[in-house]
mmCIF file of C-alpha atoms in Angstrom:
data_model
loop_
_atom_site.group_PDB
_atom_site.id
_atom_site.type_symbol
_atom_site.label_atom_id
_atom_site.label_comp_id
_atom_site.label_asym_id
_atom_site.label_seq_id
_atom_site.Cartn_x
_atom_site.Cartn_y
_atom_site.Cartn_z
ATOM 1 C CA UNK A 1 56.173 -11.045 -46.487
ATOM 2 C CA UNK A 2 53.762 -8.824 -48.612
ATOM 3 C CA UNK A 3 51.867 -7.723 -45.789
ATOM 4 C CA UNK A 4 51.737 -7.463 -42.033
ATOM 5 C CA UNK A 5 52.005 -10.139 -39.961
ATOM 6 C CA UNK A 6 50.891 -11.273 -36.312
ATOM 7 C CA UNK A 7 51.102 -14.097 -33.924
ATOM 8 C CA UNK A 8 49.972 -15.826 -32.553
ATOM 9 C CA UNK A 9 46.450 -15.595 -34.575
ATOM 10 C CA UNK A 10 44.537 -17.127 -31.571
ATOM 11 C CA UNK A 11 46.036 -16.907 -27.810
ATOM 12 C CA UNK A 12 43.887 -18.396 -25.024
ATOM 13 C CA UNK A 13 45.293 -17.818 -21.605
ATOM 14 C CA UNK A 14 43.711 -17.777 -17.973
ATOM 15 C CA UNK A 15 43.022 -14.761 -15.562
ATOM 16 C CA UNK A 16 46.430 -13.309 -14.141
ATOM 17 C CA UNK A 17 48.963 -14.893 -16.711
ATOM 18 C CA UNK A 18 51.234 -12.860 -18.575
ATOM 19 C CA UNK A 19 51.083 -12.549 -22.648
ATOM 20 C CA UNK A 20 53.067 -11.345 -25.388
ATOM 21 C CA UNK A 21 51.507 -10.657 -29.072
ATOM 22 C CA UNK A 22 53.595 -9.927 -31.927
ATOM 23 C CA UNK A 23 53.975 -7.889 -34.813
ATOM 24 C CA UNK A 24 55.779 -8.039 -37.898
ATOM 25 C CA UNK A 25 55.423 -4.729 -40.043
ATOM 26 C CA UNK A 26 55.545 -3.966 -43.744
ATOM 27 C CA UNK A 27 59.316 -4.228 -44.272
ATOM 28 C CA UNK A 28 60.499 0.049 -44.577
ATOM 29 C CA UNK A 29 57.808 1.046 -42.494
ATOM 30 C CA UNK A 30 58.536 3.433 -40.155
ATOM 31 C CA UNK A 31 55.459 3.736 -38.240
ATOM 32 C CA UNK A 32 53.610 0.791 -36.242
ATOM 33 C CA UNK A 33 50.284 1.094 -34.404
ATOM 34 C CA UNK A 34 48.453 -1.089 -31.981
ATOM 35 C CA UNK A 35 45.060 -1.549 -31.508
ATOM 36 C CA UNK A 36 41.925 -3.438 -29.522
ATOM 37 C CA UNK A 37 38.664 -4.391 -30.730
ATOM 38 C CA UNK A 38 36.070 -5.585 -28.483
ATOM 39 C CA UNK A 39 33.233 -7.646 -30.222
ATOM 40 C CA UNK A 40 30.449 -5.116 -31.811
ATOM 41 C CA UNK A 41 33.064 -2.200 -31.480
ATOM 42 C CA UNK A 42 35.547 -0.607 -33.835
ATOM 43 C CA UNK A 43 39.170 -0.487 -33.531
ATOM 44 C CA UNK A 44 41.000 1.737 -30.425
ATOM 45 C CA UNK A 45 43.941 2.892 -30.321
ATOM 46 C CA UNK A 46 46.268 1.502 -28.017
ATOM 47 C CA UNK A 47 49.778 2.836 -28.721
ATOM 48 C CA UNK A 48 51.903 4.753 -31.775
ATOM 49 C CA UNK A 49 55.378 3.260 -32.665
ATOM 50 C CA UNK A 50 58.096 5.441 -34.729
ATOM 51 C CA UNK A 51 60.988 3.714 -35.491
ATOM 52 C CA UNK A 52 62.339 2.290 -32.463
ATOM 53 C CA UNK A 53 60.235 5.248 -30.019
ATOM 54 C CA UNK A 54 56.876 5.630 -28.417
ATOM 55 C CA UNK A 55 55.558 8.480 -29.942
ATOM 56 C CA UNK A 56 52.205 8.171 -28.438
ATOM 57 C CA UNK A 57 51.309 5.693 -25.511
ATOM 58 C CA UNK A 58 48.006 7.335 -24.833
ATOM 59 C CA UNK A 59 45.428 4.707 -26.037
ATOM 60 C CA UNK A 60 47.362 2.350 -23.193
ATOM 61 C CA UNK A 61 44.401 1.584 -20.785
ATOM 62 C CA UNK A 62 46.678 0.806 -17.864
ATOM 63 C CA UNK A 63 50.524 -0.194 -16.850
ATOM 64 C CA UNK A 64 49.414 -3.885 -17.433
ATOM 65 C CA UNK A 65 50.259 -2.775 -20.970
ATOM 66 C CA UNK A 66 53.377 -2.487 -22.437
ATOM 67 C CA UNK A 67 55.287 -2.537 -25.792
ATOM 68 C CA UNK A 68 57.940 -2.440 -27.126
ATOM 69 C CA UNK A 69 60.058 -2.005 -30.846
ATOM 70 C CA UNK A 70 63.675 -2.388 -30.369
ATOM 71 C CA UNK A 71 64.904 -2.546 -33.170
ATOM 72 C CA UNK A 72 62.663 -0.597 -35.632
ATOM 73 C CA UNK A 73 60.975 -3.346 -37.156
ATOM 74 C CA UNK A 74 59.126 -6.157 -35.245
ATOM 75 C CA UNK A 75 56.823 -5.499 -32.366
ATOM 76 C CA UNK A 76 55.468 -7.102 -29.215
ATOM 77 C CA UNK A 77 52.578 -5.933 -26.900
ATOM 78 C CA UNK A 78 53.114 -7.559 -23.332
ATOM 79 C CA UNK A 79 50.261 -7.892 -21.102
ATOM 80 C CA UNK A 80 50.873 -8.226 -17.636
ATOM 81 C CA UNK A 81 48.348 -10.178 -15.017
ATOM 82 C CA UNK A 82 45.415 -10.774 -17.339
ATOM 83 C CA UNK A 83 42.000 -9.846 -17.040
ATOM 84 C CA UNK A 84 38.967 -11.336 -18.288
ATOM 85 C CA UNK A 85 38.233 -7.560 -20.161
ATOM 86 C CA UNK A 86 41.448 -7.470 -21.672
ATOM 87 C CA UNK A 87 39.612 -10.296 -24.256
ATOM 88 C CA UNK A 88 39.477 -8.986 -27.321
ATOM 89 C CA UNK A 89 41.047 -9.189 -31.049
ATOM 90 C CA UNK A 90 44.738 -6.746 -31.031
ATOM 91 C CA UNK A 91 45.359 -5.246 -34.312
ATOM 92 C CA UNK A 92 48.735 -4.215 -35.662
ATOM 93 C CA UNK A 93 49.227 -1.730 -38.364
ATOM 94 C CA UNK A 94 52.002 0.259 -40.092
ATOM 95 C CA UNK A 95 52.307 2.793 -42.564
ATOM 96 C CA UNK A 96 55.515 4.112 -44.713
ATOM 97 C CA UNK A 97 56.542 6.526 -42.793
ATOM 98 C CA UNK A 98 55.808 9.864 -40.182
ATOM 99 C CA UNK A 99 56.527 13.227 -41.723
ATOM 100 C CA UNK A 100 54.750 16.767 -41.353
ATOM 101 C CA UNK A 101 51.808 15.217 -43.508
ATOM 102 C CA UNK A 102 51.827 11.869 -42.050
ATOM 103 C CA UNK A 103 48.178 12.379 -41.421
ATOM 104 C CA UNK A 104 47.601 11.400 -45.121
ATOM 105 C CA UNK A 105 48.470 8.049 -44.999
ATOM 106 C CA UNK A 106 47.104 5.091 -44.973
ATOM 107 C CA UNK A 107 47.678 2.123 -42.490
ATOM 108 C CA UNK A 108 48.229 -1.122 -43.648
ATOM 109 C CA UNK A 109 46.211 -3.815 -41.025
ATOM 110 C CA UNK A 110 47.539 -7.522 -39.893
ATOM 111 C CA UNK A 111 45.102 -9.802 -39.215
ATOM 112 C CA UNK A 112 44.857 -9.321 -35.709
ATOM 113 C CA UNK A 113 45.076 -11.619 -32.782
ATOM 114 C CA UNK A 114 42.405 -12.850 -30.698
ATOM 115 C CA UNK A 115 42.691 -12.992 -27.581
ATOM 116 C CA UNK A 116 40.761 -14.883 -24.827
ATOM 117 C CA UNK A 117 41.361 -14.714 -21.030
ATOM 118 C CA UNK A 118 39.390 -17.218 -18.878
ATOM 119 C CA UNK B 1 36.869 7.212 -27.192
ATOM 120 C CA UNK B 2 34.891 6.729 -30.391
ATOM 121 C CA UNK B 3 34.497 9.485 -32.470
ATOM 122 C CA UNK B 4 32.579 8.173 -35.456
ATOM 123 C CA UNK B 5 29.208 6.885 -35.840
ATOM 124 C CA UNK B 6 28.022 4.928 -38.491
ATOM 125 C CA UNK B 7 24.528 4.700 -39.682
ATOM 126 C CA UNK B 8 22.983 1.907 -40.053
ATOM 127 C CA UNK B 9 23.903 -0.582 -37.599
ATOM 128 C CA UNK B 10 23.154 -3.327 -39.806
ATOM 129 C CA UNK B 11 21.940 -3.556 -43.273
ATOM 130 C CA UNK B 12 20.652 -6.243 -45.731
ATOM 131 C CA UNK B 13 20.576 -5.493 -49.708
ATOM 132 C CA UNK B 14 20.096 -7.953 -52.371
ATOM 133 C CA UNK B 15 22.969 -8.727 -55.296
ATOM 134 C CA UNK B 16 22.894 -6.118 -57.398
ATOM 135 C CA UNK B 17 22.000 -3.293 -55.273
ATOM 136 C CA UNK B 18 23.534 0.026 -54.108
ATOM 137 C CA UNK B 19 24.550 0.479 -50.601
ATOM 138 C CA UNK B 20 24.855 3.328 -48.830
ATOM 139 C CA UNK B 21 26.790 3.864 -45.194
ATOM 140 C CA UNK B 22 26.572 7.141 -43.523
ATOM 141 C CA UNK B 23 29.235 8.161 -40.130
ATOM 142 C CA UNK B 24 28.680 11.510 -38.625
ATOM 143 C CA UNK B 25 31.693 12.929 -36.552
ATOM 144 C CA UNK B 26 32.441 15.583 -33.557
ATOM 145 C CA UNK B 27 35.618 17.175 -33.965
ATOM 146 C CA UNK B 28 37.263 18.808 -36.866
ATOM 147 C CA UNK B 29 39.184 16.545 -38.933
ATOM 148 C CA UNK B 30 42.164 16.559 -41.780
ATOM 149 C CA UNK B 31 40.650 13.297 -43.502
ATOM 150 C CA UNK B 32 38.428 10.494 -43.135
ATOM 151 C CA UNK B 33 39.195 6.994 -44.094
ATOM 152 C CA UNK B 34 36.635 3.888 -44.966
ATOM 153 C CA UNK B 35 38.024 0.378 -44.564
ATOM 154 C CA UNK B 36 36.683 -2.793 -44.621
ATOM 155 C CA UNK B 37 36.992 -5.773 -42.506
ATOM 156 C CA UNK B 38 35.316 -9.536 -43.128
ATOM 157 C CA UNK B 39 34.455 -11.434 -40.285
ATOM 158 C CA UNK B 40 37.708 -12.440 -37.972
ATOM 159 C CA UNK B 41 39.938 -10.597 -40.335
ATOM 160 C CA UNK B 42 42.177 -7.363 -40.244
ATOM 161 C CA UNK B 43 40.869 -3.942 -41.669
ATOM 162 C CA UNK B 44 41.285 -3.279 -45.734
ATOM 163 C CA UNK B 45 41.878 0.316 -46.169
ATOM 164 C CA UNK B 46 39.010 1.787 -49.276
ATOM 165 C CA UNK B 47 39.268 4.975 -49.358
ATOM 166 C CA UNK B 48 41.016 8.632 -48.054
ATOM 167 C CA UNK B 49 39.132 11.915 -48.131
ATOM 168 C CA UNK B 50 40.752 14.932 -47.195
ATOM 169 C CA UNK B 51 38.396 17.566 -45.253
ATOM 170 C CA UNK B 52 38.905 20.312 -48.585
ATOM 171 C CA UNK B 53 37.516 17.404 -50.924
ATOM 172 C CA UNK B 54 33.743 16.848 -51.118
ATOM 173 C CA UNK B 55 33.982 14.091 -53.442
ATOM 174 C CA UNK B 56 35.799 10.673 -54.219
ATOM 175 C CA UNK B 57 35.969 7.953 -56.138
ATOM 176 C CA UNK B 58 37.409 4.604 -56.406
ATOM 177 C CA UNK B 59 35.887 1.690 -58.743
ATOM 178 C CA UNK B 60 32.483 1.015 -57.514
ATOM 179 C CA UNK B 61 33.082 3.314 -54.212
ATOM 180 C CA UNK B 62 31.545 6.809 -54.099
ATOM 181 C CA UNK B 63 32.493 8.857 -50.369
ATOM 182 C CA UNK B 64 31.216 12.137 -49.960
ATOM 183 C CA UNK B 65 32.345 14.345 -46.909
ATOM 184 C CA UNK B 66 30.449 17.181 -45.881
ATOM 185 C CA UNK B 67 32.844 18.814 -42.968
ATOM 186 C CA UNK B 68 29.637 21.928 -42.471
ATOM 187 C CA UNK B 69 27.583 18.702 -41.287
ATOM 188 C CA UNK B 70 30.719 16.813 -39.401
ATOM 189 C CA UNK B 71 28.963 13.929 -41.995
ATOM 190 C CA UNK B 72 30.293 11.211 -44.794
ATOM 191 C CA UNK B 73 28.537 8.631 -46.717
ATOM 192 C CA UNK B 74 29.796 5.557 -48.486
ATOM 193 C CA UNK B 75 27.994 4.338 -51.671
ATOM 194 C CA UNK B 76 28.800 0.914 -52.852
ATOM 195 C CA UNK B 77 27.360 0.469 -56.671
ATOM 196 C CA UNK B 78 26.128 -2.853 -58.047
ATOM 197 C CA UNK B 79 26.937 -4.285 -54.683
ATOM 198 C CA UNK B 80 28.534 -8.544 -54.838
ATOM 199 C CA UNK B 81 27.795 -10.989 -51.907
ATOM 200 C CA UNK B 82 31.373 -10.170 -51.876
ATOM 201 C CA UNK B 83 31.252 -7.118 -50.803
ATOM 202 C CA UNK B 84 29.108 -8.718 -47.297
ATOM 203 C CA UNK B 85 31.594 -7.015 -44.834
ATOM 204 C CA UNK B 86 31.966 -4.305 -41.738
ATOM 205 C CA UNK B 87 32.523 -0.821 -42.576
ATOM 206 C CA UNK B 88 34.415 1.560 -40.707
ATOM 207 C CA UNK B 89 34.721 5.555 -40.794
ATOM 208 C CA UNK B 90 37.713 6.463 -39.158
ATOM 209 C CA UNK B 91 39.140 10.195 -38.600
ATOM 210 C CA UNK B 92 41.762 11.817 -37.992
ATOM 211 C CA UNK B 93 43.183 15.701 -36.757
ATOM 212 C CA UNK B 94 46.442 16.611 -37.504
ATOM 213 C CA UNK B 95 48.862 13.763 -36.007
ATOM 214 C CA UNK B 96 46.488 12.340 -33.672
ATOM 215 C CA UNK B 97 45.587 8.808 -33.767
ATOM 216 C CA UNK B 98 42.735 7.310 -36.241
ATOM 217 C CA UNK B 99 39.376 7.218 -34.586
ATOM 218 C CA UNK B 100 37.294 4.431 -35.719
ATOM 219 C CA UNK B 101 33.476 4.444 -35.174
ATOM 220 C CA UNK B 102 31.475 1.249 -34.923
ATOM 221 C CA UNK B 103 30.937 -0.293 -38.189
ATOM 222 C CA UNK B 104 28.171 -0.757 -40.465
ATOM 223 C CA UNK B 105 27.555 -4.796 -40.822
ATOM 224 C CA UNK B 106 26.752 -5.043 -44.904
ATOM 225 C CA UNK B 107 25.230 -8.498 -45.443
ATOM 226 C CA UNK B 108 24.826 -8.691 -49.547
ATOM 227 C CA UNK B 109 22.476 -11.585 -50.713
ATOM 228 C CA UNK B 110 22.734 -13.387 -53.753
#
């Protein structure tokens, strides 16, 4: 596809279950970012893919998070024992590439998923 | 942590209209990205600033970035109900992640 993709675009699931959210990238790009957005908030950052590594986990809130990019392409955030905070919309981006002036470029944004935990 | 705060909250313009966003920032930057995002949909990137430019634009757009006052603006000309939307300043400092403020809401009125 032209763009990024997620999925699913809605996920409702109750307190304590386990989730998965997926991303599909820009095909050829390199780098893949995660992020949450509460209602009323901007983005955060949850967690910097490049290529198949982590290159930054920081924005992870706790180890009920997890992702993962095995192959360089696709991407799935896993969610372990839901919480009722952990409701929110998760956005997926990527961008061409990471080099010495990777701080110049711009990230291309899926259309998020939103997530609900009862 | 959110670094960027936009000013207004909210705001309400009629067709026609120029609208103006402002986001102040705390911590030195490399450049400082606008985007876009309509309700329940992923972010549209508008615009890149670097922190030696003072000026940019793009079609109706207009950014300025003053990095003395930690401070950008966003000017939308002859604004469109189109253009009703969230707007987001987001920065960044060397390869760090992007840090988003909390939007402007931009409700345009035909």
């Amino acid at each position: 596809g032209a763009g990024v993709s997620q999925t699913p675009s809605n996920k409702v699931t109750e307190k304590g279950k386990y989730v998965e959210l997926r991303c599909d990238p820009i095909s050829g790009h390199t780098a893949l970012y995660w992020y949450r957005q509460s209602l009323g908030q901007g983005p955060e950052f949850l967690i910097y893919f490049q290529g198949t590594g982590a290159a930054d986990d920081s924005g992870l809130p706790n180890d009920r998070f997890f992702a993962v990019r095995p192959e360089g392409s696709v991407s799935t955030l896993k969610i372990q024992r839901t919480e009722r905070g952990d409701s929110a919309v998760y956005l997926c981006a990527s961008s061409p590439r990471t080099s010495g002036r990777s701080y110049q470029e711009t990230q291309y944004f899926g259309p998020g998923t939103r997530l609900l935990v009862l | 942590s959110q670094q960027g705060e936009e000013d207004p909250q909210a705001l309400s313009i009629q067709e026609g209209e120029n609208a103006t966003m402002n986001c102040s920032y705390k911590t030195s930057i490399n450049n400082l990205q606008w985007y876009r995002q309509n309700s329940g949909r992923g972010l549209v990137h508008l615009i890149l600033i670097r922190s030696n430019e003072r000026e940019k634009h793009s079609g109706r757009l207009r950014v300025t970035l003053d990095t003395s006052k930690k401070s950008s603006s966003l000017l939308i000309t002859a604004s469109r109900a189109a253009d009703t939307a969230s707007y987001f300043c987001a920065t960044r400092n060397g390869n760090t992640p992007l840090v988003f403020g909390k939007g402007t809401r931009l409700s345009v009125i035909a």
